[in-house]
mmCIF file with all atom_site columns, C-alpha atoms and ligand atoms in Angstrom:
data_model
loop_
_atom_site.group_PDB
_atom_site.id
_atom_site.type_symbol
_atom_site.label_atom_id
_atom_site.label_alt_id
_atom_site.label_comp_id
_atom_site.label_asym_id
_atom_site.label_entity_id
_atom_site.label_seq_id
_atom_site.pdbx_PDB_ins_code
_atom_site.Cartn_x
_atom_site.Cartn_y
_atom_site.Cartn_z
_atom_site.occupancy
_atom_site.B_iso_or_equiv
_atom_site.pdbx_formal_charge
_atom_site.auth_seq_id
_atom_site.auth_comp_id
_atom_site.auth_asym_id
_atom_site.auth_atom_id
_atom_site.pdbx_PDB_model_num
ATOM   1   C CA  . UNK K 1 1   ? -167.037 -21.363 256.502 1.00 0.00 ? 117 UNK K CA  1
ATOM   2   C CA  . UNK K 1 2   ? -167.839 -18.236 258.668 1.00 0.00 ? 118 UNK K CA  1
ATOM   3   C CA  . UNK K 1 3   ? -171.231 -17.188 259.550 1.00 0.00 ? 119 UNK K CA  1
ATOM   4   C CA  . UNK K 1 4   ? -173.095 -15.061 257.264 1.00 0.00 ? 120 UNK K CA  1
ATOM   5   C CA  . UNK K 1 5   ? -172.407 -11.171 258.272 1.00 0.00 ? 121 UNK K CA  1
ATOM   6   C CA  . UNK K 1 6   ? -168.411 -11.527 259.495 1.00 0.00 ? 122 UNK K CA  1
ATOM   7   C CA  . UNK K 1 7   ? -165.412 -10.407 257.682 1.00 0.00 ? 123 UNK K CA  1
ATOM   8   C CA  . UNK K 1 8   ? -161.621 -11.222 257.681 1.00 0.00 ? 124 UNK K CA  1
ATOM   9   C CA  . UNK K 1 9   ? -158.909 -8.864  257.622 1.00 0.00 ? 125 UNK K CA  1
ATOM   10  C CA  . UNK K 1 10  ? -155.629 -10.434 256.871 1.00 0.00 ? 126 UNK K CA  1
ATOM   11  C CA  . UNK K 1 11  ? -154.078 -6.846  258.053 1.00 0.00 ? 127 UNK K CA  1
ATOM   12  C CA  . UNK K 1 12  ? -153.362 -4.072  260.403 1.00 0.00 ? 128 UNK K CA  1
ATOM   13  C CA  . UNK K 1 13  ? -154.893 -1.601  257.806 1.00 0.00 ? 129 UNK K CA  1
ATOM   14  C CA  . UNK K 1 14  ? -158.218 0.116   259.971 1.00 0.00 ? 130 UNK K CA  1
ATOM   15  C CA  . UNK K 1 15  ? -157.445 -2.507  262.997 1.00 0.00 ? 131 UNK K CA  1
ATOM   16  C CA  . UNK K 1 16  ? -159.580 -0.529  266.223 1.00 0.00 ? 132 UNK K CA  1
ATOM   17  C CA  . UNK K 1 17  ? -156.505 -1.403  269.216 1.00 0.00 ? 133 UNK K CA  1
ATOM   18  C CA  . UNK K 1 18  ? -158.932 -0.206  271.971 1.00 0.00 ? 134 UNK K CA  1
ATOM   19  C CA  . UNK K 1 19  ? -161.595 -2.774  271.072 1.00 0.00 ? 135 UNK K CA  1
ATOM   20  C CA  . UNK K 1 20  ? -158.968 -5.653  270.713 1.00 0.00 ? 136 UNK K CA  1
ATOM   21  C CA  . UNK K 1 21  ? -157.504 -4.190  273.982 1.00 0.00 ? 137 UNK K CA  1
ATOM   22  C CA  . UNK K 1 22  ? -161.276 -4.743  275.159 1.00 0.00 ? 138 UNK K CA  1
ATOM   23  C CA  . UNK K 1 23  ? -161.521 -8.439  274.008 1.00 0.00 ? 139 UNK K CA  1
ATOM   24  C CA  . UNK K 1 24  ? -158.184 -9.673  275.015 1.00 0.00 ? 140 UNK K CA  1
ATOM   25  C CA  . UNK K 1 25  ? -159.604 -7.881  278.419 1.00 0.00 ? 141 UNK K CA  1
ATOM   26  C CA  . UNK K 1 26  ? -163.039 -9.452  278.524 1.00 0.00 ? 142 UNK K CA  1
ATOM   27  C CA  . UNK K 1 27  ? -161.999 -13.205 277.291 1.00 0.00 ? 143 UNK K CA  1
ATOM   28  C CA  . UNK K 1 28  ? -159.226 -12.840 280.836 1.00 0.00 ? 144 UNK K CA  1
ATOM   29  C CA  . UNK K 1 29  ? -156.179 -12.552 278.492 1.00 0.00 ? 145 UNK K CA  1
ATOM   30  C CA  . UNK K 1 30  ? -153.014 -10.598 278.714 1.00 0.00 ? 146 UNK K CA  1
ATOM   31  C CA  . UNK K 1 31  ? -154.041 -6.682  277.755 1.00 0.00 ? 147 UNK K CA  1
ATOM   32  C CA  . UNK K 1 32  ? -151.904 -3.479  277.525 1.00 0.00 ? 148 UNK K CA  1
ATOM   33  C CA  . UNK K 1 33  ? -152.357 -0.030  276.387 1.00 0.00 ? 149 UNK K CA  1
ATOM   34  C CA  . UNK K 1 34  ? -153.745 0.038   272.638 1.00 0.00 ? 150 UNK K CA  1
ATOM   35  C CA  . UNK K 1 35  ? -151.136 1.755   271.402 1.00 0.00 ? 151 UNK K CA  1
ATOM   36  C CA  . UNK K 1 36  ? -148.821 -1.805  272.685 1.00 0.00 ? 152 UNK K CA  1
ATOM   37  C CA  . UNK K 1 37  ? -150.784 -3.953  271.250 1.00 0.00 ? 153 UNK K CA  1
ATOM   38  C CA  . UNK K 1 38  ? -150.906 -1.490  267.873 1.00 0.00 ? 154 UNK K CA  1
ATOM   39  C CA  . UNK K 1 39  ? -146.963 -2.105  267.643 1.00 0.00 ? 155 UNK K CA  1
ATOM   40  C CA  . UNK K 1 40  ? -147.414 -5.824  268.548 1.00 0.00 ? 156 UNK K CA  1
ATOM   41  C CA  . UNK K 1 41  ? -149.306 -6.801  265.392 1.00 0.00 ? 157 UNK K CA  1
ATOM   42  C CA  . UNK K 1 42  ? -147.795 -4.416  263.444 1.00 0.00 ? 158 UNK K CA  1
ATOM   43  C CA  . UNK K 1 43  ? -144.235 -5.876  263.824 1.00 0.00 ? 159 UNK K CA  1
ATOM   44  C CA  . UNK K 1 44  ? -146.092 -9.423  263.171 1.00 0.00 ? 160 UNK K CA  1
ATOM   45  C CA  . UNK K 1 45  ? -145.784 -11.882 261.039 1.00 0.00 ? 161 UNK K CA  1
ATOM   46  C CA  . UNK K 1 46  ? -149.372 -13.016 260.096 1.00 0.00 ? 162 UNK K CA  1
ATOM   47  C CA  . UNK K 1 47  ? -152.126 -11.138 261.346 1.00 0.00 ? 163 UNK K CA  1
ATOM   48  C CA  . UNK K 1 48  ? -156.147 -12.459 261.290 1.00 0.00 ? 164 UNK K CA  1
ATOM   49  C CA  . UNK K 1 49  ? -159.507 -10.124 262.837 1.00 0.00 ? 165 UNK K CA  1
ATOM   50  C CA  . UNK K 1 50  ? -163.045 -11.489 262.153 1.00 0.00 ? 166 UNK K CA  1
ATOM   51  C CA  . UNK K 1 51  ? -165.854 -8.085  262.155 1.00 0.00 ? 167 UNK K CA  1
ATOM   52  C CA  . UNK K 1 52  ? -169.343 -7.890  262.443 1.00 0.00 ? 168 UNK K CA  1
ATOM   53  C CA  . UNK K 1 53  ? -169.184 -4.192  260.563 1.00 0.00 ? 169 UNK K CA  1
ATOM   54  C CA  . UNK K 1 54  ? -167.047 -2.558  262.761 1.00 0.00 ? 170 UNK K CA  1
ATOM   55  C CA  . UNK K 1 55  ? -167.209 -4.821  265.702 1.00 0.00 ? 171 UNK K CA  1
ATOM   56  C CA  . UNK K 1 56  ? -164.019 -7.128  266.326 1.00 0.00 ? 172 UNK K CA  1
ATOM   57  C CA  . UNK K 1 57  ? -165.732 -10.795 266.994 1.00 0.00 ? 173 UNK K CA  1
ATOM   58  C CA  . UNK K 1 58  ? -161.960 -12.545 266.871 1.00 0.00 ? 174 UNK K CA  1
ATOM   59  C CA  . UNK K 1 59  ? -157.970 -12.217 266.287 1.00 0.00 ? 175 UNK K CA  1
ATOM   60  C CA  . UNK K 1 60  ? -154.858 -13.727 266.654 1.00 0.00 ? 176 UNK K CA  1
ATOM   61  C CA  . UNK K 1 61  ? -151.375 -13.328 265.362 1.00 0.00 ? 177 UNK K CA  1
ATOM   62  C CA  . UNK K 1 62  ? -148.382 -14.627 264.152 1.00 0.00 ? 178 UNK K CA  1
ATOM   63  C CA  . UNK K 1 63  ? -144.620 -13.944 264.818 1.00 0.00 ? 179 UNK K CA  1
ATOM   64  C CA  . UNK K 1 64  ? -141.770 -15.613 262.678 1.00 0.00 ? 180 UNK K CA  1
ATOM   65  C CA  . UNK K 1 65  ? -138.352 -15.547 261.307 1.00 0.00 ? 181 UNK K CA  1
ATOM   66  C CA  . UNK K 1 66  ? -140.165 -16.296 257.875 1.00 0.00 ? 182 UNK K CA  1
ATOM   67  C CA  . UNK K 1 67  ? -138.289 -18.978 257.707 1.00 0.00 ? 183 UNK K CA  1
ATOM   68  C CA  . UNK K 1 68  ? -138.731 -22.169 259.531 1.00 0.00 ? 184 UNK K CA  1
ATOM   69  C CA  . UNK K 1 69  ? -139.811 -20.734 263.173 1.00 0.00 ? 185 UNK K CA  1
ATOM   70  C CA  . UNK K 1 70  ? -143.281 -19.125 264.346 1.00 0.00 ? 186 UNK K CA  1
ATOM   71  C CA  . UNK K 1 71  ? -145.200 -18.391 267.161 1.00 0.00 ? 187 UNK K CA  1
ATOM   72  C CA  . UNK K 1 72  ? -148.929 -17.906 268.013 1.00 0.00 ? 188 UNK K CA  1
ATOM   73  C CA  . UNK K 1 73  ? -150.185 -15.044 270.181 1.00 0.00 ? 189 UNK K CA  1
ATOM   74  C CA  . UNK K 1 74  ? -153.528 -13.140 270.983 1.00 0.00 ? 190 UNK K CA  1
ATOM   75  C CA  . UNK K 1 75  ? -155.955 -15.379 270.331 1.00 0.00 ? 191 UNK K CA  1
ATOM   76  C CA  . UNK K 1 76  ? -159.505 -14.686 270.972 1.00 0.00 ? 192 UNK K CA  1
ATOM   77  C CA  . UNK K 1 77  ? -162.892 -14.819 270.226 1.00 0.00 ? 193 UNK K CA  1
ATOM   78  C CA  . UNK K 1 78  ? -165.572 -12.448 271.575 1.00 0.00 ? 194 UNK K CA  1
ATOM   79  C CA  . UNK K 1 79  ? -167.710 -14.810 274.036 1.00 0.00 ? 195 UNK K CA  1
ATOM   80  C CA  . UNK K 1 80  ? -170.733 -13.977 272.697 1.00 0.00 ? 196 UNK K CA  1
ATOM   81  C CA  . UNK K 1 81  ? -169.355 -15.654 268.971 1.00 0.00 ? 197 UNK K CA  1
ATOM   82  C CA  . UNK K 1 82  ? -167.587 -18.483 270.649 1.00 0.00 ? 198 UNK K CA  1
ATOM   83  C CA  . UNK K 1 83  ? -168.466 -22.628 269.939 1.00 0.00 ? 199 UNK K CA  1
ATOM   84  C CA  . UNK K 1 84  ? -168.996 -21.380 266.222 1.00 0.00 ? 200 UNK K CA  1
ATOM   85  C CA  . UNK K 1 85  ? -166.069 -22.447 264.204 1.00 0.00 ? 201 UNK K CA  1
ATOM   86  C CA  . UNK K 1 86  ? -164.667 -18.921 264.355 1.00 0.00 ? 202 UNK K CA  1
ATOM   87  C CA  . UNK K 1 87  ? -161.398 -19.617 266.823 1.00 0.00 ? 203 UNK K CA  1
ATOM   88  C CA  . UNK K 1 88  ? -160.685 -22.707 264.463 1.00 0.00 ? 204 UNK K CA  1
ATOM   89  C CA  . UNK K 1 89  ? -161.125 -20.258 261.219 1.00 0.00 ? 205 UNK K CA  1
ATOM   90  C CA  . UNK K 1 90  ? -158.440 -17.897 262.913 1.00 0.00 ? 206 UNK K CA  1
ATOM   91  C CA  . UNK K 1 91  ? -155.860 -20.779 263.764 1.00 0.00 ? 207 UNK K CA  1
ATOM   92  C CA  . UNK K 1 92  ? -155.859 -22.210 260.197 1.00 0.00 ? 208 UNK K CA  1
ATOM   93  C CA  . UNK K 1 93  ? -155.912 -19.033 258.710 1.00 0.00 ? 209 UNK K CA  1
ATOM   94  C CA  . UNK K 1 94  ? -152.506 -18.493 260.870 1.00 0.00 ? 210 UNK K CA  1
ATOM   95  C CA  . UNK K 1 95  ? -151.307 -21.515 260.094 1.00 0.00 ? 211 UNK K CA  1
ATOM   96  C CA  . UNK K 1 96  ? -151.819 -21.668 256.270 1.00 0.00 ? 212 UNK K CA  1
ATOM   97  C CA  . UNK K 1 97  ? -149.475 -18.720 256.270 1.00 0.00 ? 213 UNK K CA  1
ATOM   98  C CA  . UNK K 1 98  ? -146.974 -20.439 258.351 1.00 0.00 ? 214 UNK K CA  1
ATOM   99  C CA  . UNK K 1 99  ? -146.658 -22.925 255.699 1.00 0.00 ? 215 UNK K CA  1
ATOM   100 C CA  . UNK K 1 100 ? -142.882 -25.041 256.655 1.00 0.00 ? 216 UNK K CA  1
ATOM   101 C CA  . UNK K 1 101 ? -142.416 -23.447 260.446 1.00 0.00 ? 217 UNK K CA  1
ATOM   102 C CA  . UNK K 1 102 ? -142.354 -24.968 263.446 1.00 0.00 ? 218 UNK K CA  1
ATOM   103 C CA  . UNK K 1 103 ? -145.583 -23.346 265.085 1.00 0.00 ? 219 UNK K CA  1
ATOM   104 C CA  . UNK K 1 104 ? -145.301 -22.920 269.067 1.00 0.00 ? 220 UNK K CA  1
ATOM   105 C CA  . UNK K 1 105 ? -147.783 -21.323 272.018 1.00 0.00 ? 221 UNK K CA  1
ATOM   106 C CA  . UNK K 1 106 ? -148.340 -21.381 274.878 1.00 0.00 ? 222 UNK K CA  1
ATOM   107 C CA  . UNK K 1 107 ? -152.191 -22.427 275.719 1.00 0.00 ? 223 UNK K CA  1
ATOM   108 C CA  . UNK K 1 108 ? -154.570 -20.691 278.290 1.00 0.00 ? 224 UNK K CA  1
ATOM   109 C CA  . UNK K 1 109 ? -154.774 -23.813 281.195 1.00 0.00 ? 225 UNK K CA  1
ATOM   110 C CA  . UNK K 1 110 ? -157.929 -26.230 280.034 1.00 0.00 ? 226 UNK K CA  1
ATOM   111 C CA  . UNK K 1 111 ? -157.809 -24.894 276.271 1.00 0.00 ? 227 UNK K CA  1
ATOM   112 C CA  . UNK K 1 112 ? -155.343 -27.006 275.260 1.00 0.00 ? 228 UNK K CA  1
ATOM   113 C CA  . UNK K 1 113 ? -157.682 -29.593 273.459 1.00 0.00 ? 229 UNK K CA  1
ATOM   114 C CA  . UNK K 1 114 ? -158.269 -26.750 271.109 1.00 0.00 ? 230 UNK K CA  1
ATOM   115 C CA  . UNK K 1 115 ? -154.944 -26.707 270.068 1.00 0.00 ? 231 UNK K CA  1
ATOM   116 C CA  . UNK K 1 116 ? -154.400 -30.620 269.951 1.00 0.00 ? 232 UNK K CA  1
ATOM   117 C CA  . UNK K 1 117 ? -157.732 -30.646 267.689 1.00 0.00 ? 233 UNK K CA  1
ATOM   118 C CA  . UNK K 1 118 ? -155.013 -28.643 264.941 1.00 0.00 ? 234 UNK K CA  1
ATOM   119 C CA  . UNK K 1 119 ? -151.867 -30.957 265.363 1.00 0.00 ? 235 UNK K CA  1
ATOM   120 C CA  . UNK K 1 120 ? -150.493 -29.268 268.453 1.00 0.00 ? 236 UNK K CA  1
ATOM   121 C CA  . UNK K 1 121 ? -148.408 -31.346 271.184 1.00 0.00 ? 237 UNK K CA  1
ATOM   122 C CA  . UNK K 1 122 ? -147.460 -30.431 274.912 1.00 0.00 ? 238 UNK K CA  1
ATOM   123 C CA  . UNK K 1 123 ? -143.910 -29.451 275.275 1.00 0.00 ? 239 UNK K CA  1
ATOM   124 C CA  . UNK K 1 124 ? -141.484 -31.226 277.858 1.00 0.00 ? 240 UNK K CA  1
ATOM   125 C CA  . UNK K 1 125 ? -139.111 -28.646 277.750 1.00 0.00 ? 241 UNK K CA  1
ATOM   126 C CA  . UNK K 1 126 ? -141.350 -25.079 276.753 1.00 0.00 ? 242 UNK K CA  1
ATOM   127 C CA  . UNK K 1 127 ? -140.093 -22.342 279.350 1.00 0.00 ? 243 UNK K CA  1
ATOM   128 C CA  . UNK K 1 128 ? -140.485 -18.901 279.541 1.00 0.00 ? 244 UNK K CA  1
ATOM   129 C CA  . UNK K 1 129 ? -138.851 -15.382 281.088 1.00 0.00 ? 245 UNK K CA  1
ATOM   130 C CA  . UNK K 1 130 ? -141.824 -13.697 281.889 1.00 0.00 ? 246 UNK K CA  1
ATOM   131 C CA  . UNK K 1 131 ? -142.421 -10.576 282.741 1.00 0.00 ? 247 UNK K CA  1
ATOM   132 C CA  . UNK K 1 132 ? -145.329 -11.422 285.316 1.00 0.00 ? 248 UNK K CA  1
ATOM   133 C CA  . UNK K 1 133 ? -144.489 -14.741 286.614 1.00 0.00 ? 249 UNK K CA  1
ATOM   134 C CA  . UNK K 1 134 ? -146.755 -14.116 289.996 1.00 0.00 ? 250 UNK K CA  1
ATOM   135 C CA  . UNK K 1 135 ? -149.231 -14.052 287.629 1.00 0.00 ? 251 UNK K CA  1
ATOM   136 C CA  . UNK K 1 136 ? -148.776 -16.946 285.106 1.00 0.00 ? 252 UNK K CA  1
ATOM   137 C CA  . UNK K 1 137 ? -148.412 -19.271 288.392 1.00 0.00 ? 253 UNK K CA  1
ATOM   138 C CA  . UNK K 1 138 ? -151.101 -17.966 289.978 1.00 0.00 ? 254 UNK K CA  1
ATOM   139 C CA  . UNK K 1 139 ? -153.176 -18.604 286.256 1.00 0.00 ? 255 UNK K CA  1
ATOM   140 C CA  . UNK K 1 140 ? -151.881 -21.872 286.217 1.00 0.00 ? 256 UNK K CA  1
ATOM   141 C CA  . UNK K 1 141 ? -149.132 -21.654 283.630 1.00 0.00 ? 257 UNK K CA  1
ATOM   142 C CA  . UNK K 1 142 ? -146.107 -22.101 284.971 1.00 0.00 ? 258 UNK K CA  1
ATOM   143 C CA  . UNK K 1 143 ? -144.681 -23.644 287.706 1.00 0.00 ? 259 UNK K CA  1
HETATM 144 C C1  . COA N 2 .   ? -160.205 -20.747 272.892 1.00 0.00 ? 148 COA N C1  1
HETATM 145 C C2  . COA N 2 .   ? -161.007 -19.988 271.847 1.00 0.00 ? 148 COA N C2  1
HETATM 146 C C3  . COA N 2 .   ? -160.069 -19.152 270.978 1.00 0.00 ? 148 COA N C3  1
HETATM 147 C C4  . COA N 2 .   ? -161.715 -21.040 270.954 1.00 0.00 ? 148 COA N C4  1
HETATM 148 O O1  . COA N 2 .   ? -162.468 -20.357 269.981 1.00 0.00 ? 148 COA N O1  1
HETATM 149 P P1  . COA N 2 .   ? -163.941 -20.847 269.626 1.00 0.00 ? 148 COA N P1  1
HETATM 150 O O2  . COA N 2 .   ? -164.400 -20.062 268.460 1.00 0.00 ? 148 COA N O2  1
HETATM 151 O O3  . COA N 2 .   ? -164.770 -20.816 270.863 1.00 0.00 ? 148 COA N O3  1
HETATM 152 O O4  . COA N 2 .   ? -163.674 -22.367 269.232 1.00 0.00 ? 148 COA N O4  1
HETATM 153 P P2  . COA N 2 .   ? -164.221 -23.163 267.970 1.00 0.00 ? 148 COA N P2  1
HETATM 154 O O5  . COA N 2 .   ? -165.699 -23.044 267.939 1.00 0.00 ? 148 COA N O5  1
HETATM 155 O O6  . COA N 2 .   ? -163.498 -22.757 266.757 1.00 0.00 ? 148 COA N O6  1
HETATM 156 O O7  . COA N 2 .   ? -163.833 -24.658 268.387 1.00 0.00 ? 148 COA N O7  1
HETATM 157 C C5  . COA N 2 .   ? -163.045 -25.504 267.576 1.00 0.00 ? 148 COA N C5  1
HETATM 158 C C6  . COA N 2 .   ? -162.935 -26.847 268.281 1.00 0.00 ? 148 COA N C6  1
HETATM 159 O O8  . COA N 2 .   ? -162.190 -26.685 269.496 1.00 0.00 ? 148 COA N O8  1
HETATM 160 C C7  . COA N 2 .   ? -162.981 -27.072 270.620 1.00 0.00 ? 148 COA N C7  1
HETATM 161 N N1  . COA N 2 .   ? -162.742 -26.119 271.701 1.00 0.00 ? 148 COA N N1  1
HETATM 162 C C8  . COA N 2 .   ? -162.895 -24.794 271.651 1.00 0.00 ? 148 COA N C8  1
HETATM 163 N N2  . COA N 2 .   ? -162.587 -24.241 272.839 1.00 0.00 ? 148 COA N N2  1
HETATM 164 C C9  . COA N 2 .   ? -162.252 -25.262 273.651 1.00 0.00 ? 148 COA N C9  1
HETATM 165 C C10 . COA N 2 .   ? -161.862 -25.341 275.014 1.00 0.00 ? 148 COA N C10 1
HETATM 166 N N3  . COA N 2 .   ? -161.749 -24.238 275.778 1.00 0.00 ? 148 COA N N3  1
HETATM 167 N N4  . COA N 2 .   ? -161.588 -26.553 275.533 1.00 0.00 ? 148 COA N N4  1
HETATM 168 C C11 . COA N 2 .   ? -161.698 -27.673 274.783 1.00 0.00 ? 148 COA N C11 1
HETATM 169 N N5  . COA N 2 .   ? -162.084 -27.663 273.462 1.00 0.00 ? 148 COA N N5  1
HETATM 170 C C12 . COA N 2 .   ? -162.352 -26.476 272.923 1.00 0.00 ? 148 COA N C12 1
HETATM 171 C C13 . COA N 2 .   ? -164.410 -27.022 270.147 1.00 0.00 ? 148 COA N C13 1
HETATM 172 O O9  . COA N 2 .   ? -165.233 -27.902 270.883 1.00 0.00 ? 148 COA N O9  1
HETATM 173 C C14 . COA N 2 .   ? -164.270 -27.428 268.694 1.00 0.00 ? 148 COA N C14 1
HETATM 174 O O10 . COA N 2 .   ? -164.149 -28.828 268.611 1.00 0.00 ? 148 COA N O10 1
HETATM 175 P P3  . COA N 2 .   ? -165.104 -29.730 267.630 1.00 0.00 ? 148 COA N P3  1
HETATM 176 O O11 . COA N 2 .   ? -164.894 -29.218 266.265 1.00 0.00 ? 148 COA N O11 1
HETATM 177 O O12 . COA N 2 .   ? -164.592 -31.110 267.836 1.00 0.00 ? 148 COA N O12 1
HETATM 178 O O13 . COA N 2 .   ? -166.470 -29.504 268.103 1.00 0.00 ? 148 COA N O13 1
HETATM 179 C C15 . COA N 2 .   ? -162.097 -19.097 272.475 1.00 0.00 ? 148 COA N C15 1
HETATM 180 O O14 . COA N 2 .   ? -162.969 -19.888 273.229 1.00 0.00 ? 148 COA N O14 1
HETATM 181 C C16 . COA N 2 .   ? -161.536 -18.000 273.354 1.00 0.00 ? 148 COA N C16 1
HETATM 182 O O15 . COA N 2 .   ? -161.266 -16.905 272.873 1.00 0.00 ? 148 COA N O15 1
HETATM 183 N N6  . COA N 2 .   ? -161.387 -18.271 274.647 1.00 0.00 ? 148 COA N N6  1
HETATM 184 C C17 . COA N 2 .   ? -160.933 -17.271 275.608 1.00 0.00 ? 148 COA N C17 1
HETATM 185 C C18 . COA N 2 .   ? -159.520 -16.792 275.294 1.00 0.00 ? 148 COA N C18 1
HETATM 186 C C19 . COA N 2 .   ? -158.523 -17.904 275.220 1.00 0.00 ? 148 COA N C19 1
HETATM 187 O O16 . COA N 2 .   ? -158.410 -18.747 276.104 1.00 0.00 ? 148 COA N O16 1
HETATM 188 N N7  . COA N 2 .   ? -157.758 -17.901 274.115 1.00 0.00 ? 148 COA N N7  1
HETATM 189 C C20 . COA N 2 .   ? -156.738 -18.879 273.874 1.00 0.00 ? 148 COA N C20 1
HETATM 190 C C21 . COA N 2 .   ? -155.449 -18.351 274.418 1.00 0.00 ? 148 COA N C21 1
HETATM 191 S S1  . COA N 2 .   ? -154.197 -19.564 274.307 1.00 0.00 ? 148 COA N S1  1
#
């Protein structure tokens, strides 16, 4: 259930990419130009925002080969609505459309119990070619 006053938009249709520029920004999350993150979600699988009115409270995405493969980006939740269901509400919305996939991510350091909470497992073997990898070590992500 959300909280009375929020809506959810299962598409790009009216998405504001300066505000979720903004959010990813203010939660500490990987941020680029709005118009990057306009052609990120709308070459995306799934696609979730909670509003108050016009304010973006929360969002996340999907990518997939719509078959049996998926992956999780952008997820976020305004602080100001967080510890109120709503980042949950965004992950199973996600997932119900990922019905059948494999579902991978790679968790923010120390929010990983967020993710186990939903049926997630560390990987041994998860790797990545980044294109910051100062930062990600210096975040705590990789080694
Ligand atoms: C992580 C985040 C998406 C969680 O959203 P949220 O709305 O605050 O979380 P919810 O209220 O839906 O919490 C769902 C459950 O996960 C737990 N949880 C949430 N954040 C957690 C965290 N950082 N560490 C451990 N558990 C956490 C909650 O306690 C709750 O468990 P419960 O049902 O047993 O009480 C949100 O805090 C956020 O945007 N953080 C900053 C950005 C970020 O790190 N995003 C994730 C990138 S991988």
């Amino acid at each position: 259930m959300l909280p009375p006053g929020l809506t959810v938009h299962s598409s790009v249709t009216d998405a504001d990419w300066r505000q979720m520029r903004d959010l990813l920004a203010l939660v500490g999350m990987g941020h680029y130009a709005p118009e990057l993150h306009q052609r990120a979600f709308e070459n995306s699988f799934a696609v979730v925002f909670l509003r108050e009115a016009t304010r973006l409270v929360a969002m996340g995405r999907a990518i997939s080969d719509g078959a049996y493969q998926a992956g999780l980006y952008d997820i976020a939740v305004h602080p100001h609505f967080q510890g109120r269901g709503l980042g949950r509400f965004v992950l199973r919305s996600l997932l119900s459309q990922l019905e059948g996939m494999n579902v991978i991510l790679y968790a923010s350091p120390g929010v990983e119990p967020f993710y186990e909470k939903e049926g997630f497992r560390g990987m041994r073997t998860g790797m990545i070619r980044s294109l910051s990898p100062e930062k990600m070590y210096a975040r705590g992500f990789i080694d």
